[in-house]
Amino acid sequence: MATSHLIDDFYQGVVPALLPFLVLERQYSYAAVAGLTLAANLLSSVAQPAFGWWGDRTPRRWLIPAGMVTAAIGVSLVAFTPEYWMTWLVIALSGIGISAFHPEAARAARIAAGNSNRAMSVFAVGGNLGFATGSLVATPLLLFTGLGGTPYLLIPAAVMAVVIVLRLQRVLDGPRDAPKPVQHPPGPDNWPGFLRLTAVVVVRSIVFFGSVSFIALYFIHDFRTSQALGGAALTVFLTFGAVGTLFGGWLADRVGRLVSIRIGFAVSIPSLLGLVLAPTWPIALVFVAVFGIAIFVPFAVFVILGQDYLPNRIGIASGVTVGLAVTVGGLFSPLLGWIADQTNLRVSFFILIGLTVLSLGLAFLLREPASGPRHPRPLGDTTAEAADEGAL
């Protein structure tokens, strides 16, 4: 499931890589490419809870390979869209495919992971790596082929879809002779707790998107580094973020989910402050790495905690924590950019520090869901062996 998550979010990372080529080859304006970003992200985030609600009525595993392939088809069709409106539609199609994948994939990953936060973090980090890999693969390909090479991007999804169709049922059902765990009826949904969790996820998302937007620029403008070094700083942030996602799952299994969330935010505050106050770029880069780990520690825990708050609506919980609440945070980046234009980047970073403090405060309002089933409503049975296999 982690590999399928990597492939699906790979196409989310491809979209930003397409934008410079659309500007150069088709003379799109900056406003036009911003519209494409909106098509990919906003529609995807709104659609994810809808797909989650649909899946809660009757689990629809076929959305996992179908969503992934739809995401791939959308970006691959860019080669055949001479008009802007056509490009907008196929990018939106890709975003809808990504949104169709996430709720059912998160449901299946939870079944494969069982009670293991560590295993769920493996699923989550697949998405982190996929987003980062998208631009790393697409940019050299398009430099060689131009936009006419986008159909080649269909290959990873096609291969992975076949693997999913052949193996997903076996992963979720586990070995035939394995003992089946006792299934308990799901407890009541805890909407107040889920809404508090959503607030934490949204504020954390603003901090994340603001950091992604400004870290490279901060190194370039405030430390007078090269563009390459600024980009390297962003790569360090995202790479150590993947480490933080895995570490967060491990930590949650040992100290508890709520404690791990609070630790992540508590460490994020001084590390982000250290980045802003660092006298030289090497010191700042160390703080970027620490901040990358810390801000990603709660990431996988959010998904599994949301599912426990809404045990009868696993799809909606996954769609909100993975999709809507995360992407909504990105809508605040233009406001932070405007503030930076009116003042400077440091002011925007101090706002991000304040928001991280707010995240920590909100995290102390969270409570563990009431005792009940530790597994979501059945897609299949789960075993320890299935959890190990499903994490891969």
Coordinates of C-alpha atoms in Angstrom, one line a residue:
M1 CA 0.0 0.0 0.0
A2 CA 2.9 2.4 0.7
T3 CA 4.2 1.8 -2.9
S4 CA 0.8 2.5 -4.4
H5 CA 0.6 5.7 -2.3
L6 CA 4.0 6.7 -3.7
I7 CA 2.8 6.1 -7.3
D8 CA -0.5 8.0 -6.8
D9 CA 1.1 11.0 -5.2
F10 CA 3.9 10.9 -7.8
Y11 CA 1.3 12.5 -10.1
Q12 CA 0.6 15.2 -7.6
G13 CA 4.3 16.0 -7.8
V14 CA 4.3 15.9 -11.6
V15 CA 1.9 18.9 -11.9
P16 CA 4.3 21.5 -10.5
A17 CA 7.0 20.1 -12.8
L18 CA 4.7 20.6 -15.8
L19 CA 4.2 24.3 -15.2
P20 CA 7.5 25.8 -16.4
F21 CA 7.2 23.8 -19.6
L22 CA 3.7 25.1 -20.2
V23 CA 4.9 28.6 -19.7
L24 CA 7.9 28.1 -22.2
E25 CA 6.2 25.9 -24.8
R26 CA 2.7 27.3 -24.8
Q27 CA 3.3 30.8 -23.4
Y28 CA 0.9 30.4 -20.5
S29 CA 0.8 33.4 -18.1
Y30 CA 1.7 33.0 -14.4
A31 CA -2.0 33.5 -13.7
A32 CA -2.9 30.7 -16.1
V33 CA -0.5 28.2 -14.5
A34 CA -1.8 29.2 -11.1
G35 CA -5.2 28.3 -12.3
L36 CA -3.9 24.8 -13.2
T37 CA -2.5 24.4 -9.7
L38 CA -5.9 25.4 -8.4
A39 CA -7.6 22.8 -10.7
A40 CA -5.3 20.1 -9.3
N41 CA -5.4 20.8 -5.6
L42 CA -8.7 22.5 -4.8
L43 CA -10.9 20.1 -6.7
S44 CA -9.0 17.2 -5.3
S45 CA -9.4 18.3 -1.8
V46 CA -13.1 18.9 -2.1
A47 CA -13.7 15.6 -3.8
Q48 CA -11.8 13.5 -1.3
P49 CA -14.5 13.7 1.5
A50 CA -17.1 12.9 -1.1
F51 CA -15.3 9.8 -2.2
G52 CA -14.9 8.9 1.4
W53 CA -18.6 9.2 2.1
W54 CA -19.3 7.1 -1.0
G55 CA -16.9 4.4 0.2
D56 CA -18.4 4.4 3.7
R57 CA -21.8 3.3 2.3
T58 CA -20.2 0.3 0.5
P59 CA -16.3 -0.1 0.5
R60 CA -15.1 0.2 -3.1
R61 CA -11.6 -1.2 -3.4
W62 CA -11.6 -0.7 -7.2
L63 CA -11.2 3.0 -6.6
I64 CA -7.6 2.4 -5.5
P65 CA -6.3 1.3 -8.9
A66 CA -8.9 3.3 -10.8
G67 CA -8.0 6.5 -9.0
M68 CA -4.3 6.0 -9.6
V69 CA -4.7 5.3 -13.3
T70 CA -7.1 8.3 -13.7
A71 CA -4.5 10.5 -12.1
A72 CA -1.9 9.2 -14.6
I73 CA -4.2 9.6 -17.6
G74 CA -4.9 13.2 -16.6
V75 CA -1.2 14.3 -16.7
S76 CA -0.4 12.1 -19.7
L77 CA -3.1 13.8 -21.8
V78 CA -1.4 17.2 -21.4
A79 CA 0.5 16.4 -24.6
F80 CA -2.8 16.4 -26.5
T81 CA -4.4 19.6 -25.2
P82 CA -3.6 22.6 -27.5
E83 CA -6.2 24.8 -25.8
Y84 CA -5.9 26.1 -22.2
W85 CA -9.3 24.9 -21.2
M86 CA -8.5 21.4 -22.3
T87 CA -5.3 21.5 -20.2
W88 CA -7.3 22.7 -17.2
L89 CA -9.8 19.9 -17.6
V90 CA -7.2 17.1 -17.8
I91 CA -5.2 18.5 -14.8
A92 CA -8.5 18.6 -12.9
L93 CA -9.1 15.0 -14.0
S94 CA -5.8 14.0 -12.5
G95 CA -6.6 15.7 -9.2
I96 CA -9.9 13.9 -9.1
G97 CA -8.1 10.6 -9.7
I98 CA -5.8 11.3 -6.8
S99 CA -8.8 12.2 -4.5
A100 CA -10.5 8.9 -5.5
F101 CA -7.5 6.9 -4.4
H102 CA -6.8 8.3 -0.9
P103 CA -9.9 7.4 1.2
E104 CA -10.1 3.8 0.1
A105 CA -6.3 3.4 0.2
A106 CA -6.2 4.8 3.7
R107 CA -8.9 2.4 4.7
A108 CA -7.1 -0.6 3.2
A109 CA -3.8 0.6 4.8
R110 CA -5.4 0.7 8.2
I111 CA -6.7 -2.8 7.8
A112 CA -3.2 -4.0 6.7
A113 CA -1.5 -2.0 9.5
G114 CA -3.9 -3.1 12.3
N115 CA -3.0 -1.2 15.5
S116 CA 0.5 -0.3 14.4
N117 CA 1.2 3.4 14.0
R118 CA 4.6 2.5 12.6
A119 CA 3.0 0.5 9.8
M120 CA 0.6 3.3 9.1
S121 CA 3.6 5.7 8.9
V122 CA 5.1 3.6 6.2
F123 CA 1.9 4.1 4.2
A124 CA 2.0 7.9 4.8
V125 CA 5.7 8.3 3.9
G126 CA 4.9 6.7 0.6
G127 CA 2.9 9.8 -0.3
N128 CA 5.7 12.1 0.9
L129 CA 8.2 10.3 -1.3
G130 CA 5.8 10.2 -4.3
F131 CA 5.3 13.9 -4.2
A132 CA 9.0 14.5 -4.1
T133 CA 9.7 11.9 -6.8
G134 CA 7.2 13.4 -9.2
S135 CA 9.3 16.5 -10.1
L136 CA 12.6 14.5 -9.9
V137 CA 11.3 12.1 -12.6
A138 CA 9.2 14.4 -14.7
T139 CA 11.6 17.3 -15.1
P140 CA 14.5 15.4 -16.8
L141 CA 11.9 13.5 -18.9
L142 CA 10.3 16.7 -20.2
L143 CA 13.7 18.3 -20.7
F144 CA 14.4 15.5 -23.1
T145 CA 11.0 15.1 -24.8
G146 CA 9.1 18.3 -24.2
L147 CA 5.4 18.2 -23.3
G148 CA 5.0 15.5 -26.0
G149 CA 6.6 13.0 -23.6
T150 CA 3.8 13.2 -20.9
P151 CA 2.2 9.9 -22.1
Y152 CA 5.3 8.1 -20.8
L153 CA 4.2 9.1 -17.3
L154 CA 1.3 6.6 -17.6
I155 CA 3.6 3.7 -17.2
P156 CA 4.2 3.6 -13.4
A157 CA 0.4 3.7 -12.7
A158 CA -0.4 1.0 -15.3
V159 CA 2.2 -1.3 -13.7
M160 CA 1.2 -0.6 -10.1
A161 CA -2.5 -1.0 -10.9
V162 CA -1.9 -4.5 -12.1
V163 CA 0.0 -5.3 -8.9
I164 CA -2.8 -3.9 -6.8
V165 CA -5.5 -5.9 -8.6
L166 CA -3.5 -9.1 -8.2
R167 CA -2.3 -8.6 -4.6
L168 CA -4.6 -6.3 -2.6
Q169 CA -7.1 -9.0 -1.6
R170 CA -4.4 -11.3 -0.4
V171 CA -2.8 -8.6 1.7
L172 CA -6.1 -7.6 3.4
D173 CA -7.3 -11.2 4.0
G174 CA -4.0 -12.5 5.2
P175 CA -2.9 -16.2 5.1
R176 CA -5.8 -18.6 4.8
D177 CA -4.9 -20.6 7.9
A178 CA -4.2 -17.5 10.1
P179 CA -6.5 -17.0 13.1
K180 CA -9.1 -14.4 12.5
P181 CA -9.4 -11.6 15.1
V182 CA -12.6 -11.1 16.9
Q183 CA -14.6 -8.3 15.3
H184 CA -16.4 -5.9 17.5
P185 CA -19.2 -3.5 16.4
P186 CA -17.9 0.0 15.8
G187 CA -18.4 2.5 18.6
P188 CA -20.1 5.8 18.2
D189 CA -18.6 8.5 16.1
N190 CA -16.9 11.4 18.0
W191 CA -17.6 14.4 15.9
P192 CA -16.4 17.1 18.4
G193 CA -13.1 15.2 18.8
F194 CA -12.8 14.8 15.0
L195 CA -13.4 18.6 14.4
R196 CA -10.7 19.4 17.0
L197 CA -8.3 17.1 15.1
T198 CA -9.3 18.8 11.8
A199 CA -8.4 22.2 13.3
V200 CA -5.0 20.9 14.3
V201 CA -4.4 19.4 10.8
V202 CA -5.4 22.7 9.1
V203 CA -3.1 24.9 11.2
R204 CA -0.3 22.4 10.8
S205 CA -0.9 22.4 7.0
I206 CA -0.6 26.2 6.9
V207 CA 2.8 25.9 8.6
F208 CA 3.9 23.2 6.1
F209 CA 2.8 24.9 3.0
G210 CA 4.3 28.2 4.2
S211 CA 7.6 26.5 4.9
V212 CA 7.6 24.8 1.5
S213 CA 7.0 28.1 -0.2
F214 CA 9.6 30.2 1.7
I215 CA 12.5 28.0 2.8
A216 CA 14.3 28.2 -0.5
L217 CA 13.6 31.9 -0.9
Y218 CA 14.8 32.6 2.6
F219 CA 18.2 31.0 1.9
I220 CA 18.5 32.8 -1.4
H221 CA 17.5 36.3 -0.3
D222 CA 18.5 36.4 3.4
F223 CA 21.7 34.3 3.2
R224 CA 22.6 35.3 -0.4
T225 CA 23.0 31.7 -1.4
S226 CA 22.7 30.3 -5.0
Q227 CA 19.3 29.1 -6.3
A228 CA 20.8 25.6 -6.3
L229 CA 21.5 25.8 -2.6
G230 CA 18.1 27.2 -1.9
G231 CA 16.6 24.3 -3.7
A232 CA 18.8 21.9 -1.7
A233 CA 17.5 23.4 1.5
L234 CA 14.0 22.6 0.4
T235 CA 15.1 19.1 -0.5
V236 CA 16.6 18.7 3.0
F237 CA 13.3 19.8 4.5
L238 CA 11.2 17.3 2.5
T239 CA 13.7 14.4 2.9
F240 CA 14.0 14.7 6.6
G241 CA 10.2 15.1 6.6
A242 CA 10.0 11.6 5.3
V243 CA 12.2 10.5 8.1
G244 CA 10.0 12.3 10.5
T245 CA 6.9 10.5 9.3
L246 CA 8.5 7.1 9.9
F247 CA 9.8 8.3 13.3
G248 CA 6.4 9.6 14.2
G249 CA 4.8 6.2 13.7
W250 CA 7.5 4.5 15.8
L251 CA 7.2 7.2 18.5
A252 CA 3.4 6.9 18.7
D253 CA 3.6 3.1 19.3
R254 CA 5.9 3.8 22.3
V255 CA 4.6 6.9 24.0
G256 CA 1.1 7.2 22.7
R257 CA -0.4 9.1 19.7
L258 CA -1.3 12.3 21.5
V259 CA 2.0 12.6 23.2
S260 CA 3.8 12.0 19.9
I261 CA 1.8 14.8 18.2
R262 CA 2.6 17.2 21.0
I263 CA 6.3 16.3 20.9
G264 CA 6.4 17.0 17.2
F265 CA 4.9 20.5 17.6
A266 CA 7.0 21.3 20.7
V267 CA 10.2 20.5 18.8
S268 CA 9.0 22.4 15.7
I269 CA 8.8 25.7 17.6
P270 CA 12.5 26.1 18.6
S271 CA 13.8 24.5 15.4
L272 CA 11.8 27.0 13.2
L273 CA 12.9 29.9 15.5
G274 CA 16.5 28.6 15.1
L275 CA 16.1 28.7 11.3
V276 CA 15.0 32.4 11.4
L277 CA 17.7 33.5 13.9
A278 CA 20.6 31.4 12.5
P279 CA 23.6 33.6 11.7
T280 CA 24.9 31.5 8.7
W281 CA 23.3 29.2 6.2
P282 CA 25.0 26.0 7.4
I283 CA 23.5 26.5 10.9
A284 CA 20.1 27.3 9.3
L285 CA 20.3 24.1 7.3
V286 CA 20.7 22.0 10.5
F287 CA 17.6 23.7 11.9
V288 CA 15.7 23.0 8.6
A289 CA 16.5 19.3 9.0
V290 CA 15.3 19.2 12.6
F291 CA 12.2 21.1 11.7
G292 CA 11.5 18.7 8.8
I293 CA 11.6 15.8 11.2
A294 CA 9.5 17.5 13.9
I295 CA 6.7 18.9 11.8
F296 CA 6.1 15.5 10.1
V297 CA 6.0 13.5 13.3
P298 CA 2.2 13.9 13.7
F299 CA 1.4 13.2 10.0
A300 CA 0.7 9.5 9.9
V301 CA -0.9 9.7 13.4
F302 CA -3.5 12.2 12.1
V303 CA -4.9 9.6 9.7
I304 CA -5.3 6.7 12.1
L305 CA -6.6 9.0 14.9
G306 CA -9.2 10.5 12.6
Q307 CA -10.4 7.0 11.7
D308 CA -10.7 6.1 15.4
Y309 CA -12.8 9.3 16.0
L310 CA -15.2 8.3 13.2
P311 CA -15.2 4.5 13.2
N312 CA -18.4 4.4 11.2
R313 CA -17.1 6.8 8.6
I314 CA -13.6 5.7 7.9
G315 CA -13.7 7.1 4.3
I316 CA -14.8 10.5 5.4
A317 CA -12.2 10.6 8.1
S318 CA -9.5 9.6 5.7
G319 CA -10.7 12.0 3.0
V320 CA -10.6 15.0 5.4
T321 CA -7.3 14.2 7.2
V322 CA -5.5 13.2 4.0
G323 CA -7.2 15.6 1.6
L324 CA -9.4 18.5 2.5
A325 CA -7.8 19.7 5.7
V326 CA -4.3 19.4 4.3
T327 CA -5.0 21.2 1.0
V328 CA -7.0 24.0 2.7
G329 CA -3.8 25.0 4.4
G330 CA -2.2 25.7 1.0
L331 CA -4.9 28.3 0.3
F332 CA -3.2 30.5 3.0
S333 CA 0.2 30.6 1.2
P334 CA -0.8 33.6 -1.0
L335 CA -1.7 35.6 2.1
L336 CA 1.6 34.8 3.7
G337 CA 3.4 35.7 0.4
W338 CA 1.6 39.0 0.4
I339 CA 2.7 39.7 3.9
A340 CA 6.3 38.9 2.9
D341 CA 6.0 41.3 0.0
Q342 CA 4.8 44.1 2.3
T343 CA 7.4 43.4 4.9
N344 CA 10.0 40.6 4.6
L345 CA 10.3 36.8 4.8
R346 CA 11.2 36.9 8.4
V347 CA 7.8 38.3 9.3
S348 CA 6.1 35.5 7.5
F349 CA 8.3 32.9 9.3
F350 CA 7.4 34.5 12.7
I351 CA 3.8 34.1 11.8
L352 CA 4.5 30.4 11.0
I353 CA 6.1 30.1 14.4
G354 CA 3.0 31.6 16.0
L355 CA 0.8 29.1 14.1
T356 CA 3.0 26.3 15.3
V357 CA 2.5 27.4 18.9
L358 CA -1.3 27.4 18.1
S359 CA -1.0 23.9 16.8
L360 CA 0.6 22.8 20.0
G361 CA -2.1 24.4 22.1
L362 CA -4.8 22.8 20.0
A363 CA -3.1 19.4 20.3
F364 CA -3.5 19.6 24.1
L365 CA -7.3 19.8 23.5
L366 CA -7.3 16.4 21.8
R367 CA -8.3 13.3 23.7
E368 CA -7.9 9.6 22.8
P369 CA -11.1 8.2 21.2
A370 CA -13.3 6.1 23.4
S371 CA -12.4 2.5 23.7
G372 CA -13.9 0.5 20.8
P373 CA -12.8 -1.5 17.8
R374 CA -9.2 -1.0 16.8
H375 CA -9.9 -1.9 13.2
P376 CA -12.1 -0.1 10.7
R377 CA -15.3 -1.4 9.3
P378 CA -14.5 -4.5 7.3
L379 CA -12.8 -4.5 4.0
G380 CA -11.3 -7.8 5.0
D381 CA -9.6 -9.4 8.0
T382 CA -6.3 -8.4 9.3
T383 CA -3.4 -10.3 10.8
A384 CA 0.1 -9.6 11.9
E385 CA 1.4 -11.1 8.7
A386 CA -0.9 -9.0 6.6
A387 CA 0.2 -5.9 8.4
D388 CA 3.9 -6.6 7.6
E389 CA 3.1 -7.4 3.9
G390 CA 0.7 -4.4 3.6
A391 CA 3.2 -2.0 4.9
L392 CA 5.4 -2.8 1.9

